[in-house]
Short mmCIF file of C-alpha atoms in Angstrom, two decimals:
data_model
loop_
_atom_site.label_atom_id
_atom_site.label_comp_id
_atom_site.label_asym_id
_atom_site.label_seq_id
_atom_site.Cartn_x
_atom_site.Cartn_y
_atom_site.Cartn_z
CA MET K 1366 1.60 52.87 9.90
CA ARG K 1367 2.35 48.98 9.23
CA TRP K 1368 2.48 47.83 5.70
CA LYS K 1369 2.14 44.27 4.07
CA SER K 1370 5.32 42.65 4.86
CA ALA K 1371 8.13 42.61 1.92
CA ALA K 1372 9.23 39.07 3.57
CA ASP K 1373 7.07 36.24 5.40
CA GLU K 1374 7.28 36.12 9.27
CA ARG K 1375 9.84 33.39 9.32
CA GLU K 1376 12.16 35.45 6.76
CA ARG K 1377 11.94 38.26 8.74
CA ALA K 1378 12.63 36.48 11.96
CA ILE K 1379 15.69 34.67 10.52
CA TYR K 1380 17.05 37.95 8.96
CA ALA K 1381 16.52 39.60 12.17
CA ALA K 1382 18.44 36.94 14.21
CA ILE K 1383 21.31 37.36 11.85
CA CYS K 1384 21.37 41.25 11.72
CA ARG K 1385 21.32 41.40 15.72
CA HIS K 1386 24.30 39.24 16.13
CA ASP K 1387 27.94 39.62 15.39
CA GLY K 1388 28.03 36.16 13.78
CA VAL K 1389 25.51 33.46 14.13
CA LYS K 1390 25.46 29.84 13.18
CA ALA K 1391 22.47 28.16 11.66
CA ARG K 1392 21.79 25.92 14.34
CA ASP K 1393 21.75 28.69 16.81
CA ILE K 1394 19.31 30.51 14.69
CA ALA K 1395 17.18 27.48 14.64
CA GLN K 1396 17.31 26.88 18.34
CA THR K 1397 16.62 30.33 19.41
CA LEU K 1398 13.68 30.75 16.95
CA GLY K 1399 12.44 27.15 17.40
CA LEU K 1400 12.57 26.12 13.89
CA PRO K 1401 13.72 23.02 12.26
CA ARG K 1402 17.23 23.36 11.10
CA LYS K 1403 15.97 22.23 7.23
CA VAL K 1404 13.53 25.30 7.39
CA VAL K 1405 16.49 27.58 8.41
CA ASN K 1406 18.72 26.43 5.93
CA GLN K 1407 16.08 26.88 3.12
CA TYR K 1408 15.66 30.68 4.07
CA LEU K 1409 19.31 31.16 4.57
CA TYR K 1410 19.97 30.20 0.87
CA ARG K 1411 16.71 31.20 -0.69
CA SER K 1412 15.72 34.52 0.92
CA PRO K 1413 16.44 37.79 -1.11
CA PHE K 1414 17.06 39.80 2.00
CA ILE K 1415 19.60 37.15 3.36
CA SER K 1416 21.12 36.43 0.02
CA ASP K 1417 21.49 40.18 -1.10
CA LEU K 1418 22.20 41.74 2.67
CA CYS K 1419 23.93 38.95 4.42
CA TYR K 1420 27.02 36.77 4.12
CA ARG K 1421 28.61 33.50 5.79
CA ASP K 1422 32.10 33.12 6.74
CA ARG K 1423 34.37 30.10 6.62
CA ASP K 1424 33.48 29.17 9.90
CA TYR K 1425 29.83 29.09 8.99
CA LEU K 1426 28.87 32.03 10.81
CA TRP K 1427 26.21 34.38 9.33
CA TYR K 1428 26.68 38.30 9.28
CA GLY K 1429 24.13 41.00 8.35
CA MET K 1430 25.56 43.86 6.32
CA ILE K 1431 23.20 46.29 8.24
CA ARG K 1432 22.75 45.77 12.03
CA GLN K 1433 19.65 45.98 13.76
CA ASP K 1434 20.97 47.87 16.53
CA VAL K 1435 21.71 51.42 17.35
CA PRO K 1436 23.58 52.87 15.47
CA HIS K 1437 22.77 50.73 12.68
CA ALA K 1438 26.20 49.85 11.56
CA GLY K 1439 26.38 49.35 7.84
CA LEU K 1440 23.93 51.97 6.69
CA ASP K 1441 26.78 54.13 5.97
CA GLN K 1442 28.10 51.90 3.13
CA PHE K 1443 24.76 52.31 1.46
CA SER K 1444 24.39 55.92 1.75
CA GLY K 1445 25.74 59.10 0.35
CA TRP K 1446 26.05 60.83 3.54
CA TYR K 1447 25.39 59.18 7.00
CA GLY K 1448 25.81 60.47 10.57
CA THR K 1449 23.63 61.76 13.49
CA VAL K 1450 21.20 64.92 13.26
CA ALA K 1451 23.64 66.82 15.54
CA GLU K 1452 26.61 65.94 13.13
CA PHE K 1453 24.55 67.16 10.09
CA MET K 1454 23.30 70.23 11.68
CA ASP K 1455 27.07 71.25 12.78
CA GLN K 1456 28.39 70.73 9.29
CA ASP K 1457 28.79 73.48 6.98
CA GLU K 1458 27.27 73.39 3.44
CA HIS K 1459 30.46 72.88 1.69
CA GLY K 1460 31.73 70.38 3.85
CA TRP K 1461 28.34 68.29 3.73
CA LEU K 1462 27.95 68.41 -0.04
CA SER K 1463 31.57 67.38 -0.58
CA GLU K 1464 31.26 64.43 1.49
CA LEU K 1465 27.74 63.82 -0.05
CA GLU K 1466 29.15 63.71 -3.74
CA ALA K 1467 32.03 61.39 -2.51
CA GLY K 1468 29.58 59.04 -0.86
CA CYS K 1469 27.35 59.05 -3.94
CA GLN K 1470 30.26 58.17 -6.37
CA ARG K 1471 31.21 55.40 -3.75
CA ILE K 1472 27.87 53.71 -3.85
CA GLY K 1473 27.54 54.14 -7.45
CA ARG K 1474 24.94 57.04 -7.22
CA ASN K 1475 24.60 58.60 -10.67
CA LEU K 1476 25.81 62.28 -10.51
CA ASN K 1477 25.03 63.18 -14.13
CA ASP K 1478 23.17 66.58 -14.81
CA THR K 1479 25.60 67.71 -11.88
CA ARG K 1480 24.11 71.17 -11.91
CA GLY K 1481 20.51 70.27 -11.34
CA LEU K 1482 21.37 67.53 -8.70
CA VAL K 1483 23.32 69.84 -6.67
CA HIS K 1484 20.61 72.15 -6.55
CA SER K 1485 18.40 69.36 -5.38
CA PHE K 1486 20.86 68.29 -2.90
CA LEU K 1487 21.09 71.55 -1.42
CA ASP K 1488 17.50 71.95 -1.64
CA THR K 1489 16.88 69.13 0.52
CA ARG K 1490 19.53 69.92 2.63
CA GLN K 1491 17.99 73.40 3.38
CA ALA K 1492 14.52 71.64 4.05
CA MET K 1493 16.03 69.03 6.55
CA ARG K 1494 18.07 71.93 8.35
CA GLU K 1495 14.63 73.93 9.11
CA ASN K 1496 12.91 70.78 10.01
CA PHE K 1497 15.50 69.96 12.77
CA GLN K 1498 15.40 73.42 13.86
CA ALA K 1499 11.77 73.55 14.33
CA LEU K 1500 12.00 70.27 16.00
CA ARG K 1501 14.70 71.75 18.56
CA GLU K 1502 12.47 74.84 18.95
CA PHE K 1503 9.41 72.61 20.13
CA GLY K 1504 11.69 70.81 22.58
CA LEU K 1505 12.32 67.60 20.79
CA ALA K 1506 15.98 66.23 21.34
CA CYS K 1507 16.96 64.60 18.09
CA GLY K 1508 20.53 65.16 18.04
CA SER K 1509 21.41 61.62 18.46
CA TRP K 1510 18.99 60.38 15.72
CA GLU K 1511 20.37 58.77 12.53
CA ILE K 1512 20.20 60.38 9.04
CA CYS K 1513 20.93 59.22 5.88
CA PHE K 1514 20.92 61.21 2.44
CA GLU K 1515 20.78 59.11 -0.75
CA LEU K 1516 20.33 55.89 0.83
CA ARG K 1517 20.75 53.21 -2.15
CA ILE K 1518 20.56 49.84 -1.16
CA ARG K 1519 21.07 47.66 -4.11
CA ARG K 1520 23.74 44.79 -4.29
CA ALA K 1521 22.03 42.32 -6.50
CA ARG K 1522 18.93 42.36 -8.35
CA ARG K 1523 16.30 41.15 -5.86
CA ILE K 1524 16.43 43.86 -3.11
CA ARG K 1525 16.45 47.48 -4.11
CA ILE K 1526 15.66 50.33 -1.65
CA TYR K 1527 16.19 54.03 -2.72
CA THR K 1528 15.14 56.87 -0.40
CA ASP K 1529 16.30 60.42 -0.61
CA VAL K 1530 16.35 60.89 3.17
CA LEU K 1531 15.99 58.46 6.01
CA VAL K 1532 15.73 59.65 9.64
CA ILE K 1533 15.78 57.11 12.09
CA SER K 1534 14.42 58.26 15.73
CA PRO K 1535 13.23 55.87 18.56
CA GLU K 1536 10.49 53.51 17.20
CA HIS K 1537 10.00 55.31 14.07
CA ALA K 1538 12.11 55.83 10.73
CA PHE K 1539 10.96 58.54 8.18
CA SER K 1540 11.71 57.75 4.54
CA LEU K 1541 11.34 61.09 2.78
CA GLU K 1542 10.89 61.54 -0.98
CA PHE K 1543 11.97 65.19 -2.13
CA LYS K 1544 10.76 66.86 -5.23
CA MET K 1545 11.51 70.42 -6.40
CA LYS K 1546 7.86 70.85 -7.28
CA ASP K 1547 4.75 72.59 -5.76
CA GLN K 1548 2.02 70.24 -7.34
CA ILE K 1549 1.15 66.72 -6.23
CA ASP K 1550 1.85 64.03 -8.69
CA HIS K 1551 0.03 60.48 -7.71
CA GLU K 1552 2.96 58.50 -9.21
CA GLU K 1553 5.36 60.30 -6.65
CA VAL K 1554 3.25 59.60 -4.00
CA LYS K 1555 3.47 56.15 -4.73
CA GLN K 1556 7.25 56.30 -5.15
CA ALA K 1557 7.40 57.87 -1.67
CA ALA K 1558 5.84 54.73 -0.14
CA LYS K 1559 7.28 52.14 -2.73
CA TYR K 1560 10.47 51.03 -0.28
CA ALA K 1561 8.66 51.42 3.30
CA PRO K 1562 7.92 47.57 3.70
CA TYR K 1563 11.53 46.84 2.51
CA LEU K 1564 13.00 49.01 5.05
CA GLU K 1565 10.78 47.61 7.81
CA VAL K 1566 12.40 44.11 7.19
CA VAL K 1567 15.94 45.85 7.17
CA LEU K 1568 15.57 47.86 10.34
CA GLY K 1569 13.46 45.10 12.21
CA ASP K 1570 10.24 45.05 13.99
CA SER K 1571 11.50 47.56 16.49
CA TYR K 1572 10.43 50.45 13.83
CA ASP K 1573 7.49 51.53 11.85
CA VAL K 1574 8.76 53.23 8.60
CA ASP K 1575 6.63 56.18 7.92
CA PRO K 1576 6.92 57.58 4.40
CA ALA K 1577 6.38 61.06 3.15
CA LEU K 1578 6.59 63.08 -0.02
CA VAL K 1579 8.13 66.69 0.34
CA LEU K 1580 7.51 69.31 -2.28
CA THR K 1581 10.04 71.80 -1.83
CA ARG K 1582 8.43 74.65 -4.19
CA ALA K 1583 5.32 74.46 -2.26
CA HIS K 1584 4.52 76.49 0.75
CA ASP K 1585 2.17 75.79 3.83
CA LEU K 1586 1.25 72.48 2.44
CA TYR K 1587 0.44 69.60 4.78
CA THR K 1588 -2.26 67.12 3.52
CA HIS K 1589 -2.58 63.25 2.96
CA VAL K 1590 -3.07 61.68 -0.20
CA PRO K 1591 -4.73 58.26 -0.66
CA LEU K 1592 -2.23 55.41 -1.95
CA GLU K 1593 -3.91 53.74 -4.84
CA GLY K 1594 -4.54 50.06 -4.29
CA SER K 1595 -4.18 50.53 -0.53
CA THR K 1596 -6.19 51.69 2.48
CA ALA K 1597 -3.30 53.85 3.62
CA ASP K 1598 -2.63 57.32 2.89
CA ILE K 1599 0.67 59.34 2.59
CA PRO K 1600 1.64 62.81 4.03
CA VAL K 1601 2.60 65.26 1.43
CA VAL K 1602 4.28 68.35 2.84
CA SER K 1603 6.01 71.55 1.62
CA GLY K 1604 9.60 71.85 3.33
CA ASP K 1605 8.29 74.49 5.71
CA MET K 1606 5.60 72.01 7.33
CA LEU K 1607 7.76 69.03 7.37
CA PHE K 1608 7.79 69.03 11.00
CA ASN K 1609 3.98 68.16 11.06
CA VAL K 1610 5.08 64.61 9.52
CA PHE K 1611 7.37 63.94 12.66
CA ASP K 1612 4.68 65.33 14.93
CA GLU K 1613 2.17 62.86 13.67
CA TYR K 1614 4.02 60.04 14.87
CA LEU K 1615 5.95 61.49 17.50
CA HIS K 1616 3.44 63.79 19.05
CA PHE K 1617 5.57 66.46 20.51
CA LEU K 1618 3.17 69.60 19.70
CA ALA K 1619 0.78 70.70 22.34
CA PRO K 1620 -2.79 69.53 21.71
#
């Protein structure tokens, strides 16, 4: 689904022009996009996305901290754990958890209430493993997809993007909010959808960002809940039904 953008059309285009190149000058951005140099400069120094997630070197070349390319270089710097689905499925629980905890400390993710949080991490891991196993059984080649656990994009005060799990497949990115619950809370539905418009700017126009709320204490649950103040609705699923969210957009199940 498409959301109301978190950036206007010019800001998205200028941000994308930076994040799709390995260093680009303002004049080249202006020439490529057919915009006045003055307009480009205004966005370069005022855009929240560019201010927070881009930088300029001594040669006046602009760089993005997260590339709009596959793989999305730089996402690992904002994630507790980043890799491909194949790497995730091949890693044992202890190794994955150790890397996740180290990554969370590196990105400043609060690890207080360690006992409950570790339980939550492992709960999320199990649900994702079961989901990818189901996708494989349905014949979907997902091993090369990218996956982030505990994505925390927050370098300054203007851009904040938090998601428990981000899965990037061709054309679609899935932003998944996990709760160890069996009841739907409308505030948590809103939370699941909150950062989708921001992720679409970061990942670029090649991707739709599709959020879902996953209730790991529920069973056999797959429904859609209207998002308050919007015409959109959000999938809410139990862990055992998560594969349906992926099928909703990728259409791999038989009709």
